mmCIF file of C-alpha atoms in Angstrom:
data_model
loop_
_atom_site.group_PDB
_atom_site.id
_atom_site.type_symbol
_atom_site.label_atom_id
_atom_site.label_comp_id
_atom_site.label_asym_id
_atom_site.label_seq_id
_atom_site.Cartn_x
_atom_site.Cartn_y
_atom_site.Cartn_z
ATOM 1 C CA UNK A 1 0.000 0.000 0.000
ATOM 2 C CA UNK A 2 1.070 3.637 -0.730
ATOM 3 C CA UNK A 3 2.184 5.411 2.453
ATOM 4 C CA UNK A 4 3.499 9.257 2.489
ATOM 5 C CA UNK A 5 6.114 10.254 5.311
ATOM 6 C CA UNK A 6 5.764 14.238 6.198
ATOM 7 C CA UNK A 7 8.445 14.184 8.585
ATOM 8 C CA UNK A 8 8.403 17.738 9.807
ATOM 9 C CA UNK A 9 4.376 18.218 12.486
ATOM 10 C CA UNK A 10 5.245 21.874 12.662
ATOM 11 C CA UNK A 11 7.429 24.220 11.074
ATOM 12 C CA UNK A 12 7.577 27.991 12.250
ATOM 13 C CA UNK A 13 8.993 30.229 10.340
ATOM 14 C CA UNK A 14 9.397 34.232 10.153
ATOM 15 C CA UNK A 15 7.909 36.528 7.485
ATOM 16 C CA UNK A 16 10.146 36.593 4.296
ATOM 17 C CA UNK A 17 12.001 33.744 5.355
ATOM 18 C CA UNK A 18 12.575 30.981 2.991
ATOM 19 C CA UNK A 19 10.931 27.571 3.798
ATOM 20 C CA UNK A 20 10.889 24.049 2.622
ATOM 21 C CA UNK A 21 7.802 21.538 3.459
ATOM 22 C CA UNK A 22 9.243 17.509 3.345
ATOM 23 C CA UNK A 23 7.100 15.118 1.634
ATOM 24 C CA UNK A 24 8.511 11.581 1.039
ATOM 25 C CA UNK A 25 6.324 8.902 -0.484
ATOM 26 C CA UNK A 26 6.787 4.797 -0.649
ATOM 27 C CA UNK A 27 7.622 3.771 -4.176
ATOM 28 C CA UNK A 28 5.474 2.795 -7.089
ATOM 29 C CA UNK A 29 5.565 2.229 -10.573
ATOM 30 C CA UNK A 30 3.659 5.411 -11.750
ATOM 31 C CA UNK A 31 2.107 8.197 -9.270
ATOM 32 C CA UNK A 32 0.456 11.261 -9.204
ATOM 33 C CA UNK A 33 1.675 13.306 -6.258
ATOM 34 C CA UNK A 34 -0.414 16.731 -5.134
ATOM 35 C CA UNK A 35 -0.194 19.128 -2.175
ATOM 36 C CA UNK A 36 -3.169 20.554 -0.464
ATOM 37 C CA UNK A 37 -3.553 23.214 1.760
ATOM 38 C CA UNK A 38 -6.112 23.652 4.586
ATOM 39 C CA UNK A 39 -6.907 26.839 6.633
ATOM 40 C CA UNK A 40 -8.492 26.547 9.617
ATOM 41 C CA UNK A 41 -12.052 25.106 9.557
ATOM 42 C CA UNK A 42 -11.701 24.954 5.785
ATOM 43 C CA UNK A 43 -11.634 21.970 3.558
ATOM 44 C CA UNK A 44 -8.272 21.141 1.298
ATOM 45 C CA UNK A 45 -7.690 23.689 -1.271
ATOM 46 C CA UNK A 46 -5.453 21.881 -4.045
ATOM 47 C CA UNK A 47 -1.785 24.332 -4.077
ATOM 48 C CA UNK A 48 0.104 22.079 -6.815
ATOM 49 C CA UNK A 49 0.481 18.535 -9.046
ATOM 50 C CA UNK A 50 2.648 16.556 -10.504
ATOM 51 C CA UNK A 51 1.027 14.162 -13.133
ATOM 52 C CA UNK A 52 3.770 14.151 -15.385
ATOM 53 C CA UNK A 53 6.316 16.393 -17.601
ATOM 54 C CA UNK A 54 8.537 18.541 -15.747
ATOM 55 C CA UNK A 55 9.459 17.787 -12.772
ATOM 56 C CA UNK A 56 9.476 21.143 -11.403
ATOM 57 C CA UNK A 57 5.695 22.285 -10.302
ATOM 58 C CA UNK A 58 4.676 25.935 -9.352
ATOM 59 C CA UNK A 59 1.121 27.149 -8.075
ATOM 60 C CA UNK A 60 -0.062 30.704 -8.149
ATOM 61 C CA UNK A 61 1.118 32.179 -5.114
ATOM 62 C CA UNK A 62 4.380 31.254 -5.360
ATOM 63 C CA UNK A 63 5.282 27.751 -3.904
ATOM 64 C CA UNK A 64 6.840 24.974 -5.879
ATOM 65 C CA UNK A 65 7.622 21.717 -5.808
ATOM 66 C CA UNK A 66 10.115 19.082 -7.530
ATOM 67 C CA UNK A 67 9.401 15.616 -8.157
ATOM 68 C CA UNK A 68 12.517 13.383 -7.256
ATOM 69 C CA UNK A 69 11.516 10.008 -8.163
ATOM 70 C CA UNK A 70 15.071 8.534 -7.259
ATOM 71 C CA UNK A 71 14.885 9.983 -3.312
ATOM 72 C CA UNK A 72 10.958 9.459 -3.968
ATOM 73 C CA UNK A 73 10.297 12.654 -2.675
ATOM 74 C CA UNK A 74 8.287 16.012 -3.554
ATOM 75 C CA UNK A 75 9.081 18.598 -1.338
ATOM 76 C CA UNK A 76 7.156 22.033 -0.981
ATOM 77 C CA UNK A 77 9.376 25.621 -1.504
ATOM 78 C CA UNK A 78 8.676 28.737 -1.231
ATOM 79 C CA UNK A 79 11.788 31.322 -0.987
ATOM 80 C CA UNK A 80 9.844 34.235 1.225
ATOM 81 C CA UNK A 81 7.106 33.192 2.778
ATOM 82 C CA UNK A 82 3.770 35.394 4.070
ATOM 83 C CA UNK A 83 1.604 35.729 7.091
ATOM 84 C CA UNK A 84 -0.906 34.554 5.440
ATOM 85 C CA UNK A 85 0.672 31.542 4.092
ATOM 86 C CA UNK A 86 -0.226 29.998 7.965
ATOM 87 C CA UNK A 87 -2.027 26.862 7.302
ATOM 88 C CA UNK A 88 -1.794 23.108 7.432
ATOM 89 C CA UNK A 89 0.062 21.497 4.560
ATOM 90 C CA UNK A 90 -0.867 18.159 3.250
ATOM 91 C CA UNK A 91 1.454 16.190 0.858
ATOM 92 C CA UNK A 92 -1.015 13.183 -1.068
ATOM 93 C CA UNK A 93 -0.270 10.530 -3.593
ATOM 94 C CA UNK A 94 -2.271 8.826 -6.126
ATOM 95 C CA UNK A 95 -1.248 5.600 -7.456
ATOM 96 C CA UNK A 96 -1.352 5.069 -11.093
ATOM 97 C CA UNK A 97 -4.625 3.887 -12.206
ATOM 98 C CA UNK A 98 -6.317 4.456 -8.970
ATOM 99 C CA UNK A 99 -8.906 6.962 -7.755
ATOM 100 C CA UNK A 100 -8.052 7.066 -4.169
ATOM 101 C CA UNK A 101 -5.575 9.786 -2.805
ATOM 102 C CA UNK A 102 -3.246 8.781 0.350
ATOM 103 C CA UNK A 103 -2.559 11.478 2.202
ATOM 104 C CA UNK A 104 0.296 12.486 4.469
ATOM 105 C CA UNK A 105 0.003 13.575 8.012
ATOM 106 C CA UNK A 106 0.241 17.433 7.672
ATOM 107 C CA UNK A 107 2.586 20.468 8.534
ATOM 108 C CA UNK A 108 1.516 23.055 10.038
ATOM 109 C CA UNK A 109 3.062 26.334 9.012
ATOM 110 C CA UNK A 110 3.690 29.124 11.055
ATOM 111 C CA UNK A 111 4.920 32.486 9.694
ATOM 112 C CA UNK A 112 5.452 34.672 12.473
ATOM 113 C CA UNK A 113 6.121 38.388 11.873
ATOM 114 C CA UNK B 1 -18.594 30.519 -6.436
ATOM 115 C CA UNK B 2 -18.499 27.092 -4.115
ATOM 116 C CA UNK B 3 -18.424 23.886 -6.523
ATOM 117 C CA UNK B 4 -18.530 21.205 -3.916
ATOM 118 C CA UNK B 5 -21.092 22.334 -1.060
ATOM 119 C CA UNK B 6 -21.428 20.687 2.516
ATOM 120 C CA UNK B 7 -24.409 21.527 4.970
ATOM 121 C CA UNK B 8 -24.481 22.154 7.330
ATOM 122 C CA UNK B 9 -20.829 23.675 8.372
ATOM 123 C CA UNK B 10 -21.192 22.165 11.475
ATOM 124 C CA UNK B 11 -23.467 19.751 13.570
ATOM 125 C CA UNK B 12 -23.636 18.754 16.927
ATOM 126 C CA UNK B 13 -25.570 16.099 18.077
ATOM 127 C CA UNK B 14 -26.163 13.713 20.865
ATOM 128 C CA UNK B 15 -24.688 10.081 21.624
ATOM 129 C CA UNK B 16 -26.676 7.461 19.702
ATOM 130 C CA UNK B 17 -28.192 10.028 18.080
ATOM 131 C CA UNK B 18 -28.772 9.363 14.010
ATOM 132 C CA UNK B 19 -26.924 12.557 12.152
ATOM 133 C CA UNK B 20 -26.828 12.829 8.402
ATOM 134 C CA UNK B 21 -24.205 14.906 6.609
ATOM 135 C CA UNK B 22 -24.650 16.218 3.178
ATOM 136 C CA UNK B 23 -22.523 16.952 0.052
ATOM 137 C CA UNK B 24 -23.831 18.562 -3.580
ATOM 138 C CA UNK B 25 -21.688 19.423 -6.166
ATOM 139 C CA UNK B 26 -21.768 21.270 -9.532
ATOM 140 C CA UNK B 27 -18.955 20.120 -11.249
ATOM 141 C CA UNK B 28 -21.017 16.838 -12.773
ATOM 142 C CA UNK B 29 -18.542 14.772 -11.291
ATOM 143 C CA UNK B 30 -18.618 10.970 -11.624
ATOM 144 C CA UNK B 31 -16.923 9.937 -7.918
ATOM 145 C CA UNK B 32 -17.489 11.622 -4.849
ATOM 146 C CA UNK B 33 -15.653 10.904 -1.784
ATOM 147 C CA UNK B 34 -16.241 11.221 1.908
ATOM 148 C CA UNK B 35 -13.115 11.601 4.550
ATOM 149 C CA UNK B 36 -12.865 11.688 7.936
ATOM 150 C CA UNK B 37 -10.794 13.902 9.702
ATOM 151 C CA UNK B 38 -9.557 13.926 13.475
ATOM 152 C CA UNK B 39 -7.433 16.526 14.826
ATOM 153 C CA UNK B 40 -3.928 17.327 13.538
ATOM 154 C CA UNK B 41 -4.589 14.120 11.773
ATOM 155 C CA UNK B 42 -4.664 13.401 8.069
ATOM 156 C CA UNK B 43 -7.585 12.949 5.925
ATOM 157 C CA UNK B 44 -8.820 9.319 5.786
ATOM 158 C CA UNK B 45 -11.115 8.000 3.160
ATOM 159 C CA UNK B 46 -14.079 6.321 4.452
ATOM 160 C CA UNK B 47 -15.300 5.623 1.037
ATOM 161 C CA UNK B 48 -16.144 6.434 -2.070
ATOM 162 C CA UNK B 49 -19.078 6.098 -5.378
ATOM 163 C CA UNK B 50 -17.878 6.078 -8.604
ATOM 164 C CA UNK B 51 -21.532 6.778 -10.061
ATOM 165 C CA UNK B 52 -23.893 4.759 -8.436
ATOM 166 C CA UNK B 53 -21.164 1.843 -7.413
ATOM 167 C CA UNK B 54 -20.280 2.181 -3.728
ATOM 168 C CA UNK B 55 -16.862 1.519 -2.432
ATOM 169 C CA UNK B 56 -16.025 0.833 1.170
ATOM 170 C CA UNK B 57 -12.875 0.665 2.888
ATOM 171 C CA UNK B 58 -11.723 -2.223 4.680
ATOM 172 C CA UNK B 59 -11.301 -0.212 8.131
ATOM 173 C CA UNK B 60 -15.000 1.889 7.712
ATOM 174 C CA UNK B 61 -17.549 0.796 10.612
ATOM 175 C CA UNK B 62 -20.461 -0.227 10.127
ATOM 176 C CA UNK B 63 -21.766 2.224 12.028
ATOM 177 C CA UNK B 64 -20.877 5.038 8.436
ATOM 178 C CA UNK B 65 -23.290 4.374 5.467
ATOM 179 C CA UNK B 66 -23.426 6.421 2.498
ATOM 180 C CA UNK B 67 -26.094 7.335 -0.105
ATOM 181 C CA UNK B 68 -26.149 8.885 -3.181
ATOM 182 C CA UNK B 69 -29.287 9.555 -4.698
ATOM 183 C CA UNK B 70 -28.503 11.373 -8.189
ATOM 184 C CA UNK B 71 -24.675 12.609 -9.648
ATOM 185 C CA UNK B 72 -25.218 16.059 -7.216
ATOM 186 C CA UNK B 73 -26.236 14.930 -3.946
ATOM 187 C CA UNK B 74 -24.499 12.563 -2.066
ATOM 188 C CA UNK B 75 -25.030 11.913 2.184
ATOM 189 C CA UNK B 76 -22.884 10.454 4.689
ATOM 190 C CA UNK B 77 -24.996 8.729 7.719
ATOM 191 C CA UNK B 78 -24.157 8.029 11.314
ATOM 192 C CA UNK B 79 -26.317 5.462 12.440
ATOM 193 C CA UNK B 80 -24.998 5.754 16.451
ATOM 194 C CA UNK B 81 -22.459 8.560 16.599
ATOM 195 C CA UNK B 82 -20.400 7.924 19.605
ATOM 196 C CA UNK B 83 -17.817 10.176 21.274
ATOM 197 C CA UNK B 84 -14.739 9.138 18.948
ATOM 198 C CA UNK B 85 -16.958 10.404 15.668
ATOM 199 C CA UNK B 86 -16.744 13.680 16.542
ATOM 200 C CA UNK B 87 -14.275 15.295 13.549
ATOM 201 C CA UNK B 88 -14.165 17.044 10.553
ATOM 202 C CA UNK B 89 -15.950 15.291 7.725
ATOM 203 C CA UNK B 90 -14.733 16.416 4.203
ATOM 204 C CA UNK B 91 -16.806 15.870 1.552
ATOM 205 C CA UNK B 92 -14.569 15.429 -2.249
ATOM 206 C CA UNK B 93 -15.510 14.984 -6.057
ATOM 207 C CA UNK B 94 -13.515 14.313 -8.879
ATOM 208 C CA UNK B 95 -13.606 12.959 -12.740
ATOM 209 C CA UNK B 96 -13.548 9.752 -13.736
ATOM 210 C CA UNK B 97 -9.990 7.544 -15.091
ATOM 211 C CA UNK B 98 -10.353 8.772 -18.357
ATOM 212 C CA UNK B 99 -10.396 12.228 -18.043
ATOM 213 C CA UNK B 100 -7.402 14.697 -18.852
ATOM 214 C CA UNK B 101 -6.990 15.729 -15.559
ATOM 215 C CA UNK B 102 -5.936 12.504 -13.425
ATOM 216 C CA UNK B 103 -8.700 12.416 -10.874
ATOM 217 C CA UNK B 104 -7.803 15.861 -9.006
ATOM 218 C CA UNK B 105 -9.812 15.959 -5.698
ATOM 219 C CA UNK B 106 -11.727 18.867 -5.600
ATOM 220 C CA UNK B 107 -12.940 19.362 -1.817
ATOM 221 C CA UNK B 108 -15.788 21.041 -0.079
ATOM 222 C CA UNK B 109 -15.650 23.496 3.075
ATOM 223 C CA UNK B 110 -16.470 20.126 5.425
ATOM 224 C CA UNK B 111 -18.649 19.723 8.424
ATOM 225 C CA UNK B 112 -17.339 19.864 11.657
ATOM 226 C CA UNK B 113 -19.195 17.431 13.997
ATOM 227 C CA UNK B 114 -19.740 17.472 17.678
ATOM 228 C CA UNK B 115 -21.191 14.441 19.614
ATOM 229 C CA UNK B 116 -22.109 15.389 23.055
#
């Protein structure tokens, strides 16, 4: 069965302050791999994929992510981080062929000011 | 504008007490998925329809039953909540297989439930 590892339960961090989310996943033939953010008392809000192509994946407000299918991992970037960027980050993979999503355990980010 | 829709935002109800949660969607989805979520825990898929064809996991008690009426509507039931229900349930949608965007998870607001 797929399993992801998010090794990191909380991460503070201060404004403009680079950080890096960890995401490691167990291996498979083919995945799809996703992160999902979560404010509080919201649902997941889908921040980035990687289905296939480049391995480098960048979302809208400026995090990305690179697929590393030799260290099977896909960790989350962003180089200056906001206030509002405080939220629970979940790392998820989808096996190839499947329609279920495993999800990690979450990091919650703090950006302090 | 909201595409997957859960009502009520949150419900509290009693132990033993019957509570039904419910998810619509416009995005004409084919599956729709219902999660459970405890505190600073992940997501965990209780299951899922892919149209009309219900999937349970292994793990799901008996106690969680699903229906889904029509493609929009779909409800999660708690026959005898107890005190280790109470969590955030998410309700999800997403295209079949064959579509172009590999089953992306599109996820409503979720219900927050309370089981006093």
């Amino acid at each position: 069965a797929q399993s992801v590892t998010q090794l990191d339960s909380q991460v503070p961090v201060f404004e403009e302050a680079p950080v890096e989310l960890r995401c490691n996943y167990s291996s498979s033939v083919s995945v799809y791999l996703f992160w999902y953010v979560q404010y509080p008392n919201q649902g997941l809000q889908l921040l980035l994929k990687y289905l296939s192509g480049s391995t480098l994946v960048e979302s809208i407000n400026g995090f990305e992510a690179e697929f590393n299918k030799s260290q099977t991992s896909f960790h989350l970037r962003k180089p200056s981080v906001h206030i509002s960027d405080t939220a629970e980050y979940f790392c998820a993979v989808m096996k190839g062929g499947s329609e279920k999503l495993v999800f990690g355990k979450g990091t919650k980010l703090t950006v302090n000011p | 504008d909201a595409m997957v829709i859960q009502n009520p935002r949150y419900q509290v109800t009693q132990f033993g007490k019957p509570v039904t949660l419910s998810c619509s969607q416009t995005l004409n989805h084919n599956v729709m998925y219902w999660y459970q979520q405890k505190s600073s825990q992940a997501p965990k898929l209780l299951f899922h329809y892919y149209d009309k064809d219900f999937n349970n996991e292994a793990d799901t008690p008996d106690n969680f039953q699903s229906r889904r009426p029509n493609t929009s509507f779909c409800f999660l039931d708690i026959r005898s909540p107890g005190l280790g229900d109470a969590a955030m349930y998410l309700c999800a949608t997403s295209r079949d297989l064959s579509s172009g965007d590999k089953n992306i998870q599109y996820f409503g607001a979720g219900t927050r439930l309370s089981v006093l």
